[in-house]
GROMACS .gro file of C-alpha atoms in nm:
model
  367
    1MET     CA    1   5.545   7.672   5.682
    2MET     CA    2   5.590   8.010   5.871
    3LYS     CA    3   5.689   8.286   5.684
    4ARG     CA    4   5.929   8.570   5.883
    5ALA     CA    5   6.067   8.886   5.739
    6VAL     CA    6   6.358   9.006   5.970
    7PHE     CA    7   6.494   9.395   5.912
    8TYR     CA    8   6.842   9.413   6.047
    9LEU     CA    9   6.909   9.828   6.119
   10ALA     CA   10   7.296   9.835   6.178
   11GLY     CA   11   7.456  10.104   6.393
   12TYR     CA   12   7.714  10.376   6.336
   13ASP     CA   13   7.898  10.169   6.145
   14PRO     CA   14   8.087  10.196   5.769
   15LYS     CA   15   8.058   9.903   5.698
   16SER     CA   16   7.855   9.708   5.437
   17TYR     CA   17   7.570   9.428   5.398
   18ARG     CA   18   7.926   9.178   5.313
   19PHE     CA   19   8.069   9.203   5.697
   20TYR     CA   20   7.741   9.159   5.817
   21TYR     CA   21   7.637   8.847   5.591
   22ASP     CA   22   7.984   8.701   5.651
   23LEU     CA   23   7.902   8.767   6.046
   24PHE     CA   24   7.589   8.640   5.993
   25LYS     CA   25   7.707   8.343   5.747
   26LYS     CA   26   8.019   8.232   6.009
   27ASN     CA   27   7.778   8.220   6.308
   28LEU     CA   28   7.495   8.065   6.194
   29HIS     CA   29   7.729   7.777   6.021
   30SER     CA   30   7.888   7.752   6.435
   31TYR     CA   31   7.582   7.765   6.549
   32SER     CA   32   7.405   7.481   6.278
   33LYS     CA   33   7.719   7.249   6.375
   34ARG     CA   34   7.749   7.361   6.817
   35PHE     CA   35   7.320   7.280   6.873
   36TYR     CA   36   7.243   7.096   6.516
   37PHE     CA   37   7.041   7.310   6.379
   38GLU     CA   38   6.982   7.279   6.046
   39ALA     CA   39   6.952   7.593   5.808
   40LYS     CA   40   7.039   7.637   5.485
   41LEU     CA   41   7.158   7.997   5.386
   42SER     CA   42   7.087   8.165   5.029
   43LYS     CA   43   7.385   8.412   4.839
   44VAL     CA   44   7.284   8.767   4.878
   45TYR     CA   45   7.026   8.927   4.605
   46LYS     CA   46   6.884   9.257   4.567
   47LYS     CA   47   6.552   9.303   4.724
   48GLN     CA   48   6.367   9.605   4.577
   49ASP     CA   49   6.612   9.892   4.804
   50PHE     CA   50   6.854   9.676   5.002
   51ILE     CA   51   7.035   9.371   5.019
   52SER     CA   52   6.875   9.031   5.141
   53TRP     CA   53   6.943   8.660   5.171
   54ASP     CA   54   6.712   8.371   5.313
   55ILE     CA   55   6.730   8.106   5.545
   56GLU     CA   56   6.546   7.766   5.546
   57SER     CA   57   6.503   7.610   5.868
   58ALA     CA   58   6.236   7.342   5.971
   59ASN     CA   59   5.882   7.465   5.898
   60ALA     CA   60   6.004   7.833   5.884
   61GLN     CA   61   6.135   8.063   5.593
   62THR     CA   62   6.347   8.390   5.718
   63THR     CA   63   6.422   8.646   5.448
   64TYR     CA   64   6.652   8.875   5.619
   65THR     CA   65   6.724   9.218   5.498
   66PHE     CA   66   6.965   9.443   5.581
   67LEU     CA   67   6.839   9.823   5.625
   68ALA     CA   68   7.208   9.974   5.485
   69TRP     CA   69   7.269  10.310   5.598
   70ASN     CA   70   7.631  10.299   5.602
   71ASP     CA   71   7.686  10.498   5.304
   72ILE     CA   72   7.574  10.769   5.512
   73VAL     CA   73   7.813  10.717   5.766
   74LYS     CA   74   8.063  10.747   5.585
   75LYS     CA   75   8.037  11.054   5.484
   76THR     CA   76   8.042  11.184   5.881
   77TRP     CA   77   8.325  10.934   6.004
   78SER     CA   78   8.637  11.059   6.140
   79TYR     CA   79   8.931  11.020   5.962
   80SER     CA   80   9.172  11.184   6.128
   81PHE     CA   81   9.307  11.334   6.421
   82ILE     CA   82   9.148  11.708   6.334
   83ASP     CA   83   8.831  11.537   6.298
   84ALA     CA   84   8.865  11.393   6.658
   85LEU     CA   85   8.943  11.728   6.807
   86LYS     CA   86   8.636  11.810   6.658
   87ASP     CA   87   8.414  11.548   6.838
   88CYS     CA   88   8.623  11.589   7.089
   89TYR     CA   89   8.507  11.958   7.128
   90SER     CA   90   8.152  11.848   7.029
   91PHE     CA   91   8.145  11.615   7.399
   92PHE     CA   92   8.273  11.874   7.573
   93ARG     CA   93   8.008  12.139   7.488
   94ILE     CA   94   7.700  11.905   7.470
   95TYR     CA   95   7.797  11.681   7.789
   96ILE     CA   96   8.005  11.871   8.021
   97ILE     CA   97   7.949  12.182   7.994
   98THR     CA   98   7.586  12.127   8.020
   99GLY     CA   99   7.598  11.904   8.321
  100LEU     CA  100   7.426  11.614   8.124
  101SER     CA  101   7.648  11.377   8.203
  102PHE     CA  102   7.560  11.396   8.589
  103LYS     CA  103   7.282  11.268   8.436
  104PHE     CA  104   7.412  10.981   8.266
  105ALA     CA  105   7.638  10.901   8.605
  106LYS     CA  106   7.316  10.896   8.769
  107GLU     CA  107   7.128  10.613   8.511
  108SER     CA  108   7.429  10.454   8.362
  109PRO     CA  109   7.786  10.510   8.524
  110TYR     CA  110   7.949  10.235   8.235
  111GLN     CA  111   7.803  10.516   7.996
  112LEU     CA  112   7.976  10.811   8.133
  113ILE     CA  113   8.324  10.578   8.171
  114THR     CA  114   8.292  10.498   7.805
  115GLY     CA  115   8.189  10.842   7.703
  116TYR     CA  116   8.503  11.051   7.920
  117TYR     CA  117   8.743  10.806   7.776
  118PRO     CA  118   8.768  10.905   7.421
  119PHE     CA  119   8.761  11.303   7.539
  120PHE     CA  120   9.041  11.240   7.789
  121TYR     CA  121   9.221  11.029   7.544
  122ILE     CA  122   9.173  11.272   7.244
  123LEU     CA  123   9.304  11.558   7.493
  124PHE     CA  124   9.591  11.358   7.627
  125SER     CA  125   9.779  11.274   7.353
  126LEU     CA  126   9.737  11.627   7.171
  127LEU     CA  127   9.897  11.735   7.558
  128ILE     CA  128  10.168  11.484   7.516
  129SER     CA  129  10.243  11.564   7.161
  130LEU     CA  130  10.294  11.904   7.239
  131GLY     CA  131  10.531  11.846   7.514
  132PHE     CA  132  10.751  11.655   7.273
  133ALA     CA  133  10.765  11.910   7.057
  134CYS     CA  134  10.893  12.186   7.362
  135ILE     CA  135  11.110  11.926   7.458
  136PHE     CA  136  11.248  11.908   7.135
  137VAL     CA  137  11.307  12.289   7.073
  138PHE     CA  138  11.485  12.281   7.413
  139ILE     CA  139  11.710  12.047   7.376
  140LEU     CA  140  11.845  12.128   6.995
  141GLN     CA  141  11.806  12.503   7.045
  142SER     CA  142  12.175  12.507   7.160
  143TYR     CA  143  12.267  12.268   6.843
  144PHE     CA  144  12.095  12.390   6.578
  145PRO     CA  145  11.888  12.745   6.455
  146LEU     CA  146  11.577  12.843   6.663
  147TYR     CA  147  11.378  12.762   6.299
  148PHE     CA  148  11.501  12.445   6.220
  149CYS     CA  149  11.403  12.372   6.621
  150ILE     CA  150  11.088  12.494   6.604
  151PHE     CA  151  11.037  12.313   6.256
  152PHE     CA  152  11.204  11.960   6.398
  153GLY     CA  153  10.980  11.998   6.717
  154PHE     CA  154  10.670  12.061   6.512
  155PHE     CA  155  10.745  11.742   6.310
  156MET     CA  156  10.793  11.556   6.625
  157ALA     CA  157  10.391  11.653   6.727
  158PHE     CA  158  10.298  11.540   6.399
  159VAL     CA  159  10.502  11.210   6.439
  160ALA     CA  160  10.325  11.150   6.760
  161LEU     CA  161   9.976  11.244   6.669
  162LYS     CA  162   9.977  10.992   6.401
  163PHE     CA  163  10.118  10.720   6.702
  164PHE     CA  164   9.821  10.795   6.913
  165PHE     CA  165   9.568  10.828   6.603
  166ARG     CA  166   9.718  10.480   6.496
  167PHE     CA  167   9.650  10.341   6.840
  168GLY     CA  168   9.293  10.473   6.934
  169LYS     CA  169   9.180  10.369   6.564
  170LYS     CA  170   9.270  10.035   6.777
  171LEU     CA  171   9.103  10.119   7.097
  172ALA     CA  172   8.831  10.231   6.883
  173VAL     CA  173   8.791  10.560   7.080
  174PHE     CA  174   8.718  10.760   6.737
  175TRP     CA  175   8.417  10.564   6.729
  176ILE     CA  176   8.267  10.593   6.998
  177ALA     CA  177   8.393  10.964   7.031
  178ARG     CA  178   8.220  10.981   6.707
  179ILE     CA  179   7.867  10.815   6.823
  180CYS     CA  180   7.880  11.047   7.113
  181SER     CA  181   7.902  11.369   6.854
  182PHE     CA  182   7.669  11.198   6.594
  183CYS     CA  183   7.384  11.177   6.873
  184GLY     CA  184   7.397  11.443   7.059
  185ASN     CA  185   7.394  11.629   6.750
  186TRP     CA  186   7.091  11.434   6.618
  187ARG     CA  187   6.826  11.713   6.554
  188LYS     CA  188   7.097  11.841   6.302
  189ASN     CA  189   7.249  11.516   6.196
  190LYS     CA  190   6.915  11.335   6.042
  191LYS     CA  191   6.837  11.600   5.793
  192GLY     CA  192   6.840  11.544   5.475
  193GLU     CA  193   6.942  11.186   5.343
  194ILE     CA  194   6.859  11.014   5.711
  195GLU     CA  195   6.514  11.129   5.672
  196GLN     CA  196   6.538  11.030   5.362
  197ARG     CA  197   6.682  10.698   5.443
  198ILE     CA  198   6.400  10.634   5.678
  199ASN     CA  199   6.083  10.697   5.482
  200VAL     CA  200   6.245  10.435   5.270
  201PHE     CA  201   6.312  10.150   5.499
  202ALA     CA  202   5.923  10.233   5.607
  203LYS     CA  203   5.810  10.166   5.281
  204THR     CA  204   6.022   9.816   5.272
  205ILE     CA  205   5.871   9.712   5.593
  206LEU     CA  206   5.490   9.786   5.530
  207ASN     CA  207   5.515   9.609   5.183
  208ALA     CA  208   5.617   9.317   5.332
  209LEU     CA  209   5.317   9.308   5.576
  210ASP     CA  210   5.056   9.112   5.372
  211THR     CA  211   5.328   8.812   5.254
  212ASN     CA  212   5.378   8.749   5.581
  213ASP     CA  213   5.351   8.596   5.898
  214GLU     CA  214   5.591   8.764   6.145
  215LEU     CA  215   5.810   9.081   6.052
  216ILE     CA  216   6.097   9.145   6.291
  217LEU     CA  217   6.290   9.490   6.308
  218ILE     CA  218   6.591   9.412   6.494
  219ALA     CA  219   6.784   9.769   6.601
  220HIS     CA  220   7.149   9.736   6.729
  221SER     CA  221   7.349  10.049   6.885
  222VAL     CA  222   7.296  10.393   6.703
  223GLY     CA  223   7.032  10.232   6.482
  224THR     CA  224   6.804  10.190   6.780
  225ILE     CA  225   6.794  10.594   6.765
  226LEU     CA  226   6.678  10.550   6.377
  227CYS     CA  227   6.427  10.273   6.506
  228ILE     CA  228   6.241  10.523   6.709
  229GLU     CA  229   6.249  10.729   6.380
  230LEU     CA  230   6.149  10.482   6.176
  231LEU     CA  231   5.877  10.307   6.424
  232GLU     CA  232   5.696  10.689   6.477
  233ARG     CA  233   5.707  10.684   6.085
  234ILE     CA  234   5.554  10.317   6.024
  235LEU     CA  235   5.265  10.363   6.306
  236GLN     CA  236   5.163  10.693   6.139
  237GLU     CA  237   5.121  10.504   5.780
  238ASN     CA  238   4.968  10.192   5.946
  239SER     CA  239   4.832  10.104   6.270
  240HIS     CA  240   4.746   9.791   6.164
  241ILE     CA  241   5.098   9.631   6.186
  242VAL     CA  242   5.160   9.581   6.505
  243LYS     CA  243   4.987   9.243   6.547
  244LYS     CA  244   5.303   9.143   6.334
  245LEU     CA  245   5.544   9.336   6.395
  246LYS     CA  246   5.786   9.293   6.678
  247ILE     CA  247   6.080   9.446   6.778
  248LEU     CA  248   6.456   9.360   6.909
  249THR     CA  249   6.648   9.623   7.023
  250LEU     CA  250   7.045   9.524   7.113
  251GLY     CA  251   7.272   9.764   7.243
  252GLU     CA  252   7.087  10.066   7.271
  253CYS     CA  253   7.220  10.430   7.330
  254ILE     CA  254   6.871  10.625   7.290
  255PRO     CA  255   6.994  10.795   7.535
  256LEU     CA  256   7.224  10.993   7.395
  257THR     CA  257   6.956  11.175   7.187
  258SER     CA  258   6.652  11.186   7.411
  259TYR     CA  259   6.819  11.282   7.693
  260GLN     CA  260   6.906  11.611   7.505
  261LYS     CA  261   6.705  11.909   7.602
  262LYS     CA  262   6.717  12.038   7.257
  263GLU     CA  263   6.559  11.714   7.132
  264GLN     CA  264   6.185  11.736   7.257
  265GLU     CA  265   6.088  11.593   6.890
  266PHE     CA  266   6.217  11.290   6.948
  267ARG     CA  267   6.080  11.247   7.312
  268MET     CA  268   5.712  11.343   7.124
  269LYS     CA  269   5.751  11.042   6.921
  270LEU     CA  270   5.900  10.823   7.187
  271GLU     CA  271   5.563  10.891   7.328
  272PHE     CA  272   5.379  10.836   7.059
  273ILE     CA  273   5.523  10.474   7.001
  274SER     CA  274   5.433  10.422   7.351
  275GLN     CA  275   5.056  10.412   7.261
  276PHE     CA  276   5.123  10.141   7.104
  277ASN     CA  277   5.102   9.749   7.258
  278LEU     CA  278   5.402   9.688   7.089
  279LYS     CA  279   5.564   9.344   7.145
  280TRP     CA  280   5.938   9.490   7.188
  281TYR     CA  281   6.219   9.347   7.361
  282ASP     CA  282   6.538   9.518   7.437
  283TYR     CA  283   6.857   9.380   7.544
  284THR     CA  284   7.184   9.491   7.652
  285SER     CA  285   7.502   9.413   7.856
  286ILE     CA  286   7.745   9.561   8.153
  287ILE     CA  287   8.004   9.455   7.897
  288ASP     CA  288   7.882   9.627   7.624
  289GLY     CA  289   8.053   9.964   7.729
  290ALA     CA  290   7.784  10.154   7.428
  291CYS     CA  291   7.560  10.077   7.519
  292PHE     CA  292   7.246  10.205   7.875
  293PRO     CA  293   7.245   9.867   8.083
  294GLN     CA  294   6.870   9.825   8.076
  295VAL     CA  295   6.776  10.172   8.123
  296ASP     CA  296   6.451  10.219   8.025
  297PHE     CA  297   6.485  10.481   7.795
  298PHE     CA  298   6.108  10.586   7.845
  299ARG     CA  299   6.083  10.725   8.179
  300THR     CA  300   6.420  10.821   8.223
  301SER     CA  301   6.400  11.067   7.926
  302GLY     CA  302   6.105  11.236   8.071
  303VAL     CA  303   5.824  11.071   7.880
  304GLU     CA  304   5.528  10.918   8.046
  305PRO     CA  305   5.469  10.638   7.908
  306LYS     CA  306   5.187  10.398   7.845
  307PHE     CA  307   5.363  10.113   7.753
  308THR     CA  308   5.736  10.044   7.756
  309PRO     CA  309   5.974   9.748   7.556
  310VAL     CA  310   6.043   9.488   7.831
  311PHE     CA  311   6.465   9.514   7.939
  312TYR     CA  312   6.675   9.217   7.921
  313SER     CA  313   6.995   9.126   8.068
  314ALA     CA  314   7.195   8.908   7.759
  315LYS     CA  315   7.392   8.752   8.033
  316PHE     CA  316   7.669   8.701   7.755
  317HIS     CA  317   7.877   8.529   8.131
  318THR     CA  318   7.611   8.232   8.071
  319LEU     CA  319   7.671   8.181   7.734
  320TYR     CA  320   8.036   8.141   7.713
  321GLU     CA  321   8.301   7.964   7.913
  322LYS     CA  322   8.490   8.145   8.197
  323GLU     CA  323   8.846   8.164   7.967
  324ARG     CA  324   8.677   8.244   7.679
  325TYR     CA  325   8.424   8.548   7.816
  326LYS     CA  326   8.743   8.709   7.984
  327LYS     CA  327   8.895   8.756   7.653
  328ILE     CA  328   8.554   8.870   7.517
  329LYS     CA  329   8.558   9.112   7.797
  330ASN     CA  330   8.867   9.317   7.743
  331ASP     CA  331   8.805   9.354   7.360
  332LYS     CA  332   8.571   9.587   7.366
  333ASN     CA  333   8.475   9.619   7.004
  334LYS     CA  334   8.396   9.243   7.013
  335ALA     CA  335   8.192   9.310   7.319
  336HIS     CA  336   7.947   9.568   7.122
  337PHE     CA  337   7.874   9.312   6.844
  338LEU     CA  338   7.802   8.979   7.045
  339TYR     CA  339   7.474   9.021   7.027
  340LEU     CA  340   7.477   8.906   6.630
  341PHE     CA  341   7.759   8.602   6.752
  342SER     CA  342   7.663   8.233   6.824
  343PRO     CA  343   7.669   8.139   7.157
  344GLU     CA  344   7.880   7.833   7.328
  345ILE     CA  345   7.617   7.744   7.563
  346GLN     CA  346   7.257   7.746   7.506
  347GLY     CA  347   7.097   8.046   7.772
  348GLU     CA  348   6.808   8.288   7.716
  349TYR     CA  349   6.939   8.524   7.485
  350ASP     CA  350   7.018   8.306   7.149
  351PHE     CA  351   7.005   8.552   6.879
  352PHE     CA  352   6.948   8.226   6.589
  353ARG     CA  353   6.670   8.090   6.740
  354PHE     CA  354   6.513   8.420   6.790
  355VAL     CA  355   6.531   8.526   6.426
  356LEU     CA  356   6.540   8.148   6.222
  357GLU     CA  357   6.292   7.907   6.454
  358GLU     CA  358   5.909   7.837   6.338
  359LYS     CA  359   5.774   7.964   6.671
  360PHE     CA  360   5.714   8.387   6.674
  361LEU     CA  361   5.933   8.568   6.822
  362GLU     CA  362   5.712   8.636   7.161
  363GLU     CA  363   5.702   8.220   7.246
  364LYS     CA  364   6.097   8.197   7.232
  365ILE     CA  365   6.143   8.496   7.469
  366THR     CA  366   6.250   8.421   7.848
  367LYS     CA  367   6.008   8.581   8.071
   0.00000   0.00000   0.00000
């Protein structure tokens, strides 16, 4: 029986392993029922420093480990409109003043639109709220003392900002703004806890080398940026791991960091990684506004690689019925997590086949 260890590195998300286990369980059940795929899923348990669960399928046993860093995310999450304003200023300073947005426009206009959307939402929310305050002061000053009018105007501005903040959370506005700011300040943000956690991630993966036939590192969204740091650390420790290690990057947003002028060290790590002939497959989609669809983040970052991943489109439109796909397209948050879902129609991208079936990953990727 084939033994496989899968390591999942989530994006910039405060959700714990419970959310991802439930998502995995629900979609595995759907996948098994729809495509007659027999698999036995265990309950979660602690293995070394992280939470894992096992899946037994025909001739394959897979241990799926959630490489948690959501506790770190929680400490830097946006919890108020003030936090959102700080992210707005950060976006202005990092992407607009520097002219970096022009590079994004050239390489991936989809990401540019996504980045500007929160910036203008936050800016207009503030202007509209202040406009409400001025209107109320102007109307009420003929009937009440000025100090009362000013107080009431500020109160109405506060209420309006509260409304815009709650509505913006439903639209994932502040999550996107936070991602842009966090990744744009990667050199500073990774110091300390993230660097320590990456060391633990590397140790966990290296410990699984001798007892498994295949290791698959899956990185999603901002997790792909951590993946670069993690791969560099692993390959420095033991370059022989390339015989068993496979990489699956989903919805990557690496250029948010690698395009920054101050991120020379990050680009050096990209160049180091490119010396190894890795089995690396990158999947993105145009409907995922938080990724860079099929952008070669090595070459476009100014790195001259000896090797690059194979870049694919997930082709989600081929995996769902037409009406269902329309609804998914309109739900930007769901579109960003769609890589982890069971499809309705089997196609080239098949998450559960990639991580659970008997064959090696490279044998299951459609060339």
